[in-house]
């Protein structure tokens, strides 16, 4: 949980030039055993950052239930129009913002990976859901989500004995139900190595641009990491590292004013020309063409 949470009222530090703001979850101060890496409330009670209109990232998962408002929710490379009721999933490391939003109402559920202690596979499911993070709810689905979030809010507010275990269980139910609504079944249980790889890949860090770098961070051999990831996901670790690298480059190209040379350096390429060849091979377009093409619109 270190580095992912802060005491209430802690200002968000200004990011270094070319970086995006990183928001951390505010939790009450106190001994480690008293800190609950979880919060739920309306957009108003959570605070103005819950409706931030500038591109930023989180160190935590966010589930949003929009019940009113107009405008657009921008997540990574796509723009999703508000047509309430909506359900949205934002994973740690994703870039998002609320654009041109008016009259936004609803609830926000925030929690770190540490909160998924009882159901670690939920983290992998949430990251899969975040690949298509926006859903228009019908009346029945909206009623289910509304009821679950109301239970979460009531349990969180009361803070009675056993509240933490109840909150963890309710979040698990909410995540599984969201997976059903989005047509995404829960993944097969992943081992600790594969789960650790998924967490690191979702929040790219400087230097983590190769299978060996991930393996060193996790304290295993590259071969063991490759086998664990293949067993858990059916895909190779090298493929997932390439995708994470491209996704991070796309975020910088679309959400910052960094030059292509600077984006190359931020994503681990010493040679900008090689970065351009890599980017075109993986996406079919050059970095410049991608930047000029802009975002995907979902209407």
Tab-separated table of C-alpha atoms in Angstrom:
chain	number	residue	atom	x	y	z
A	1	UNK	CA	0.000	0.000	0.000
A	2	UNK	CA	3.040	2.284	0.392
A	3	UNK	CA	2.950	5.059	-2.174
A	4	UNK	CA	-0.642	4.390	-3.242
A	5	UNK	CA	-2.419	6.158	-0.360
A	6	UNK	CA	-2.070	9.492	1.444
A	7	UNK	CA	-3.755	11.175	4.437
A	8	UNK	CA	-6.873	13.243	3.659
A	9	UNK	CA	-6.133	16.689	2.279
A	10	UNK	CA	-2.667	15.825	0.985
A	11	UNK	CA	-2.088	17.978	-2.109
A	12	UNK	CA	-1.314	16.258	-5.375
A	13	UNK	CA	2.316	17.145	-6.163
A	14	UNK	CA	3.014	18.827	-9.471
A	15	UNK	CA	4.279	16.231	-11.942
A	16	UNK	CA	7.724	16.565	-13.529
A	17	UNK	CA	7.740	18.165	-16.989
A	18	UNK	CA	6.139	15.866	-19.515
A	19	UNK	CA	4.611	13.580	-16.869
A	20	UNK	CA	0.929	13.196	-16.037
A	21	UNK	CA	-0.458	13.884	-12.539
A	22	UNK	CA	-0.679	10.750	-10.394
A	23	UNK	CA	-3.534	10.763	-7.875
A	24	UNK	CA	-3.282	8.634	-4.746
A	25	UNK	CA	-6.132	7.396	-2.602
A	26	UNK	CA	-6.875	9.478	0.495
A	27	UNK	CA	-7.341	7.353	3.638
A	28	UNK	CA	-7.603	8.365	7.307
A	29	UNK	CA	-4.325	8.687	9.165
A	30	UNK	CA	-3.512	6.132	11.826
A	31	UNK	CA	-1.591	2.922	12.453
A	32	UNK	CA	-1.200	0.620	9.435
A	33	UNK	CA	-3.787	-1.790	10.811
A	34	UNK	CA	-6.302	1.060	10.959
A	35	UNK	CA	-5.831	2.256	7.385
A	36	UNK	CA	-8.433	0.950	4.971
A	37	UNK	CA	-7.371	1.439	1.324
A	38	UNK	CA	-10.965	1.999	0.244
A	39	UNK	CA	-13.448	4.845	-0.162
A	40	UNK	CA	-16.963	5.224	-1.550
A	41	UNK	CA	-19.189	8.244	-1.960
A	42	UNK	CA	-20.811	10.622	-4.391
A	43	UNK	CA	-18.770	12.801	-6.725
A	44	UNK	CA	-19.448	15.648	-4.291
A	45	UNK	CA	-18.405	13.832	-1.118
A	46	UNK	CA	-15.279	12.301	-2.683
A	47	UNK	CA	-14.225	15.758	-3.858
A	48	UNK	CA	-13.368	17.777	-6.964
A	49	UNK	CA	-10.597	15.439	-8.116
A	50	UNK	CA	-13.240	12.761	-8.719
A	51	UNK	CA	-14.465	14.856	-11.674
A	52	UNK	CA	-11.069	16.205	-12.785
A	53	UNK	CA	-11.165	17.692	-16.278
A	54	UNK	CA	-7.439	17.239	-16.983
A	55	UNK	CA	-5.605	14.023	-17.974
A	56	UNK	CA	-4.314	12.153	-14.928
A	57	UNK	CA	-3.592	8.684	-13.571
A	58	UNK	CA	-4.472	6.835	-10.354
A	59	UNK	CA	-2.565	4.468	-8.092
A	60	UNK	CA	-5.926	2.790	-7.373
A	61	UNK	CA	-8.922	1.184	-9.066
A	62	UNK	CA	-11.992	3.341	-9.654
A	63	UNK	CA	-15.540	2.174	-10.374
A	64	UNK	CA	-17.915	4.995	-11.319
A	65	UNK	CA	-21.700	4.818	-11.475
A	66	UNK	CA	-22.994	7.852	-13.365
A	67	UNK	CA	-26.672	8.624	-12.766
A	68	UNK	CA	-26.884	12.062	-14.395
A	69	UNK	CA	-25.005	14.576	-16.469
A	70	UNK	CA	-23.805	15.345	-19.962
A	71	UNK	CA	-20.350	15.420	-21.518
A	72	UNK	CA	-17.649	12.873	-22.197
A	73	UNK	CA	-15.512	10.492	-20.184
A	74	UNK	CA	-12.077	10.112	-21.788
A	75	UNK	CA	-10.138	6.934	-20.921
A	76	UNK	CA	-6.735	6.396	-22.515
A	77	UNK	CA	-7.380	6.544	-26.270
A	78	UNK	CA	-11.188	6.597	-26.338
A	79	UNK	CA	-13.960	9.114	-25.666
A	80	UNK	CA	-17.176	7.785	-24.136
A	81	UNK	CA	-20.293	10.016	-24.160
A	82	UNK	CA	-22.313	10.186	-20.941
A	83	UNK	CA	-25.710	8.555	-21.422
A	84	UNK	CA	-26.743	7.798	-17.833
A	85	UNK	CA	-26.981	5.429	-16.239
A	86	UNK	CA	-23.417	4.379	-17.007
A	87	UNK	CA	-20.885	2.130	-15.314
A	88	UNK	CA	-17.171	2.838	-15.771
A	89	UNK	CA	-14.005	0.972	-14.763
A	90	UNK	CA	-10.622	2.726	-14.531
A	91	UNK	CA	-7.542	0.686	-13.625
A	92	UNK	CA	-4.351	1.938	-11.949
A	93	UNK	CA	-2.082	3.554	-14.505
A	94	UNK	CA	-4.775	4.395	-17.032
A	95	UNK	CA	-5.125	8.021	-18.119
A	96	UNK	CA	-8.579	9.560	-17.877
A	97	UNK	CA	-10.471	12.835	-17.548
A	98	UNK	CA	-14.013	14.241	-17.637
A	99	UNK	CA	-14.403	16.522	-20.675
A	100	UNK	CA	-17.115	19.158	-21.019
A	101	UNK	CA	-19.137	17.556	-18.235
A	102	UNK	CA	-22.171	19.303	-16.725
A	103	UNK	CA	-24.476	18.158	-13.944
A	104	UNK	CA	-22.424	15.033	-13.153
A	105	UNK	CA	-24.080	12.904	-10.466
A	106	UNK	CA	-23.481	9.402	-9.201
A	107	UNK	CA	-21.087	7.448	-7.014
A	108	UNK	CA	-17.416	6.564	-7.026
A	109	UNK	CA	-15.852	3.417	-5.494
A	110	UNK	CA	-12.086	3.618	-4.950
A	111	UNK	CA	-9.686	0.929	-3.700
A	112	UNK	CA	-6.098	-0.223	-4.149
A	113	UNK	CA	-4.848	-3.678	-5.101
A	114	UNK	CA	-4.206	-4.264	-1.412
A	115	UNK	CA	-7.934	-4.151	-0.766
A	116	UNK	CA	-8.442	-7.205	-3.014
A	117	UNK	CA	-6.673	-9.383	-0.462
A	118	UNK	CA	-9.502	-11.924	-0.231
A	119	UNK	CA	-10.093	-12.107	-4.011
A	120	UNK	CA	-6.793	-11.356	-5.799
A	121	UNK	CA	-8.177	-12.565	-9.150
A	122	UNK	CA	-10.498	-9.530	-9.080
A	123	UNK	CA	-7.508	-7.351	-9.909
A	124	UNK	CA	-6.939	-9.228	-13.166
A	125	UNK	CA	-10.654	-9.047	-13.994
A	126	UNK	CA	-10.746	-5.295	-13.334
A	127	UNK	CA	-7.793	-4.748	-15.661
A	128	UNK	CA	-9.541	-6.729	-18.387
A	129	UNK	CA	-12.734	-4.730	-17.851
A	130	UNK	CA	-10.770	-1.490	-18.082
A	131	UNK	CA	-9.859	-2.330	-21.693
A	132	UNK	CA	-13.458	-1.391	-22.593
A	133	UNK	CA	-14.319	0.705	-19.575
A	134	UNK	CA	-17.766	2.151	-20.302
A	135	UNK	CA	-21.225	0.592	-20.253
A	136	UNK	CA	-24.734	1.933	-20.688
A	137	UNK	CA	-26.950	0.220	-18.110
A	138	UNK	CA	-30.508	-0.912	-18.667
A	139	UNK	CA	-33.044	-0.507	-15.859
A	140	UNK	CA	-32.394	-3.936	-14.354
A	141	UNK	CA	-28.597	-3.619	-14.409
A	142	UNK	CA	-28.815	-0.103	-13.003
A	143	UNK	CA	-30.946	-1.340	-10.110
A	144	UNK	CA	-28.369	-4.045	-9.297
A	145	UNK	CA	-25.466	-1.591	-9.331
A	146	UNK	CA	-27.409	1.020	-7.351
A	147	UNK	CA	-28.252	-1.504	-4.635
A	148	UNK	CA	-24.677	-2.792	-4.313
A	149	UNK	CA	-23.167	0.687	-4.102
A	150	UNK	CA	-25.786	1.746	-1.553
A	151	UNK	CA	-24.804	-1.253	0.598
A	152	UNK	CA	-21.129	-0.354	0.232
A	153	UNK	CA	-21.752	3.260	1.199
A	154	UNK	CA	-23.867	2.314	4.212
A	155	UNK	CA	-21.310	-0.228	5.468
A	156	UNK	CA	-18.454	2.224	4.955
A	157	UNK	CA	-20.268	5.025	6.767
A	158	UNK	CA	-21.301	2.895	9.746
A	159	UNK	CA	-17.813	1.351	10.206
A	160	UNK	CA	-19.141	-1.284	12.597
A	161	UNK	CA	-17.339	-4.453	13.700
A	162	UNK	CA	-16.476	-6.614	10.714
A	163	UNK	CA	-17.065	-3.786	8.246
A	164	UNK	CA	-13.814	-4.399	6.386
A	165	UNK	CA	-14.640	-8.017	5.546
A	166	UNK	CA	-18.168	-7.012	4.467
A	167	UNK	CA	-16.777	-4.256	2.245
A	168	UNK	CA	-14.300	-6.665	0.630
A	169	UNK	CA	-17.115	-9.129	-0.056
A	170	UNK	CA	-19.389	-6.446	-1.526
A	171	UNK	CA	-16.601	-5.154	-3.787
A	172	UNK	CA	-16.032	-8.722	-4.990
A	173	UNK	CA	-19.721	-9.045	-5.853
A	174	UNK	CA	-19.687	-5.671	-7.622
A	175	UNK	CA	-16.635	-6.633	-9.694
A	176	UNK	CA	-18.078	-10.007	-10.690
A	177	UNK	CA	-21.429	-8.418	-11.590
A	178	UNK	CA	-19.623	-5.778	-13.654
A	179	UNK	CA	-17.836	-8.578	-15.480
A	180	UNK	CA	-21.158	-10.199	-16.290
A	181	UNK	CA	-22.628	-6.935	-17.551
A	182	UNK	CA	-19.617	-6.389	-19.805
A	183	UNK	CA	-19.569	-10.004	-20.960
A	184	UNK	CA	-16.187	-10.682	-19.361
A	185	UNK	CA	-16.006	-13.843	-17.222
A	186	UNK	CA	-13.655	-14.033	-14.249
A	187	UNK	CA	-10.151	-15.177	-15.256
A	188	UNK	CA	-8.684	-18.457	-14.146
A	189	UNK	CA	-6.920	-18.137	-10.799
A	190	UNK	CA	-3.430	-16.728	-11.370
A	191	UNK	CA	-0.349	-17.532	-9.370
A	192	UNK	CA	1.450	-14.904	-7.351
A	193	UNK	CA	4.078	-14.364	-10.059
A	194	UNK	CA	1.512	-13.826	-12.842
A	195	UNK	CA	-0.570	-11.559	-10.601
A	196	UNK	CA	2.509	-9.508	-9.712
A	197	UNK	CA	3.395	-9.202	-13.394
A	198	UNK	CA	-0.138	-7.961	-14.186
A	199	UNK	CA	0.093	-5.284	-11.484
A	200	UNK	CA	3.461	-4.035	-12.706
A	201	UNK	CA	2.434	-4.057	-16.376
A	202	UNK	CA	-0.647	-1.947	-15.635
A	203	UNK	CA	1.477	0.812	-14.090
A	204	UNK	CA	4.562	1.151	-16.303
A	205	UNK	CA	7.729	2.310	-14.581
A	206	UNK	CA	10.985	3.566	-16.104
A	207	UNK	CA	13.251	0.613	-16.762
A	208	UNK	CA	10.498	-2.012	-16.793
A	209	UNK	CA	10.524	-2.574	-20.536
A	210	UNK	CA	11.720	-6.164	-20.855
A	211	UNK	CA	10.774	-9.592	-19.563
A	212	UNK	CA	14.117	-9.767	-17.739
A	213	UNK	CA	13.428	-6.448	-15.973
A	214	UNK	CA	10.032	-7.707	-14.788
A	215	UNK	CA	11.551	-11.006	-13.687
A	216	UNK	CA	14.275	-9.225	-11.721
A	217	UNK	CA	11.677	-7.037	-9.997
A	218	UNK	CA	9.612	-10.107	-9.067
A	219	UNK	CA	12.648	-12.111	-7.959
A	220	UNK	CA	12.253	-14.960	-10.467
A	221	UNK	CA	14.009	-16.083	-13.630
A	222	UNK	CA	12.745	-14.903	-17.033
A	223	UNK	CA	11.879	-18.492	-17.890
A	224	UNK	CA	9.769	-18.934	-14.764
A	225	UNK	CA	7.982	-15.639	-15.403
A	226	UNK	CA	7.259	-16.606	-19.011
A	227	UNK	CA	5.826	-19.964	-17.953
A	228	UNK	CA	3.694	-18.452	-15.171
A	229	UNK	CA	2.231	-15.733	-17.406
A	230	UNK	CA	1.569	-18.201	-20.249
A	231	UNK	CA	-0.262	-20.539	-17.864
A	232	UNK	CA	-2.373	-17.733	-16.384
A	233	UNK	CA	-3.191	-15.777	-19.549
A	234	UNK	CA	-2.494	-17.986	-22.553
A	235	UNK	CA	-0.189	-15.247	-23.864
A	236	UNK	CA	3.539	-14.718	-23.600
A	237	UNK	CA	5.119	-12.266	-21.203
A	238	UNK	CA	7.072	-10.737	-24.099
A	239	UNK	CA	3.846	-10.014	-25.985
A	240	UNK	CA	2.261	-8.371	-22.950
A	241	UNK	CA	5.386	-6.276	-22.314
A	242	UNK	CA	5.298	-5.038	-25.910
A	243	UNK	CA	1.630	-4.118	-25.535
A	244	UNK	CA	2.303	-2.267	-22.275
A	245	UNK	CA	5.158	-0.385	-23.918
A	246	UNK	CA	3.040	0.645	-26.899
A	247	UNK	CA	0.109	1.627	-24.675
A	248	UNK	CA	2.360	3.880	-22.608
A	249	UNK	CA	3.821	5.475	-25.744
A	250	UNK	CA	0.304	6.127	-27.047
A	251	UNK	CA	-0.655	7.815	-23.785
A	252	UNK	CA	2.347	10.137	-23.961
A	253	UNK	CA	1.734	10.931	-27.631
A	254	UNK	CA	-1.928	11.747	-27.088
A	255	UNK	CA	-1.912	13.330	-23.629
A	256	UNK	CA	1.369	15.265	-23.470
A	257	UNK	CA	3.414	17.649	-25.606
A	258	UNK	CA	6.526	15.471	-25.459
A	259	UNK	CA	8.399	15.123	-28.728
A	260	UNK	CA	8.665	11.716	-30.383
A	261	UNK	CA	12.305	11.592	-29.267
A	262	UNK	CA	11.239	12.254	-25.653
A	263	UNK	CA	8.464	9.650	-25.829
A	264	UNK	CA	10.996	7.152	-27.158
A	265	UNK	CA	13.279	7.839	-24.201
A	266	UNK	CA	10.398	7.619	-21.682
A	267	UNK	CA	9.496	4.167	-23.017
A	268	UNK	CA	13.027	2.797	-22.966
A	269	UNK	CA	14.260	3.419	-26.513
A	270	UNK	CA	17.674	5.040	-26.848
A	271	UNK	CA	17.263	5.254	-30.628
A	272	UNK	CA	14.204	7.285	-31.773
A	273	UNK	CA	14.409	5.732	-35.244
A	274	UNK	CA	14.146	2.244	-33.767
A	275	UNK	CA	11.225	3.411	-31.621
A	276	UNK	CA	9.425	4.661	-34.744
A	277	UNK	CA	9.978	1.324	-36.501
A	278	UNK	CA	8.768	-0.567	-33.412
A	279	UNK	CA	5.697	1.654	-33.083
A	280	UNK	CA	4.756	1.258	-36.749
A	281	UNK	CA	5.253	-2.506	-36.623
A	282	UNK	CA	2.985	-2.839	-33.582
A	283	UNK	CA	0.277	-0.316	-34.572
A	284	UNK	CA	0.445	0.068	-38.340
A	285	UNK	CA	1.101	3.836	-38.158
A	286	UNK	CA	4.000	6.101	-37.237
A	287	UNK	CA	4.032	7.969	-33.907
A	288	UNK	CA	3.333	11.221	-35.769
A	289	UNK	CA	0.413	9.711	-37.684
A	290	UNK	CA	-1.003	8.319	-34.449
A	291	UNK	CA	-0.755	11.705	-32.723
A	292	UNK	CA	-2.487	13.461	-35.636
A	293	UNK	CA	-5.220	10.797	-35.744
A	294	UNK	CA	-6.312	11.571	-32.179
A	295	UNK	CA	-8.794	9.657	-30.044
A	296	UNK	CA	-11.378	7.013	-30.810
A	297	UNK	CA	-14.949	8.221	-30.409
A	298	UNK	CA	-17.737	5.928	-29.170
A	299	UNK	CA	-21.191	7.197	-30.138
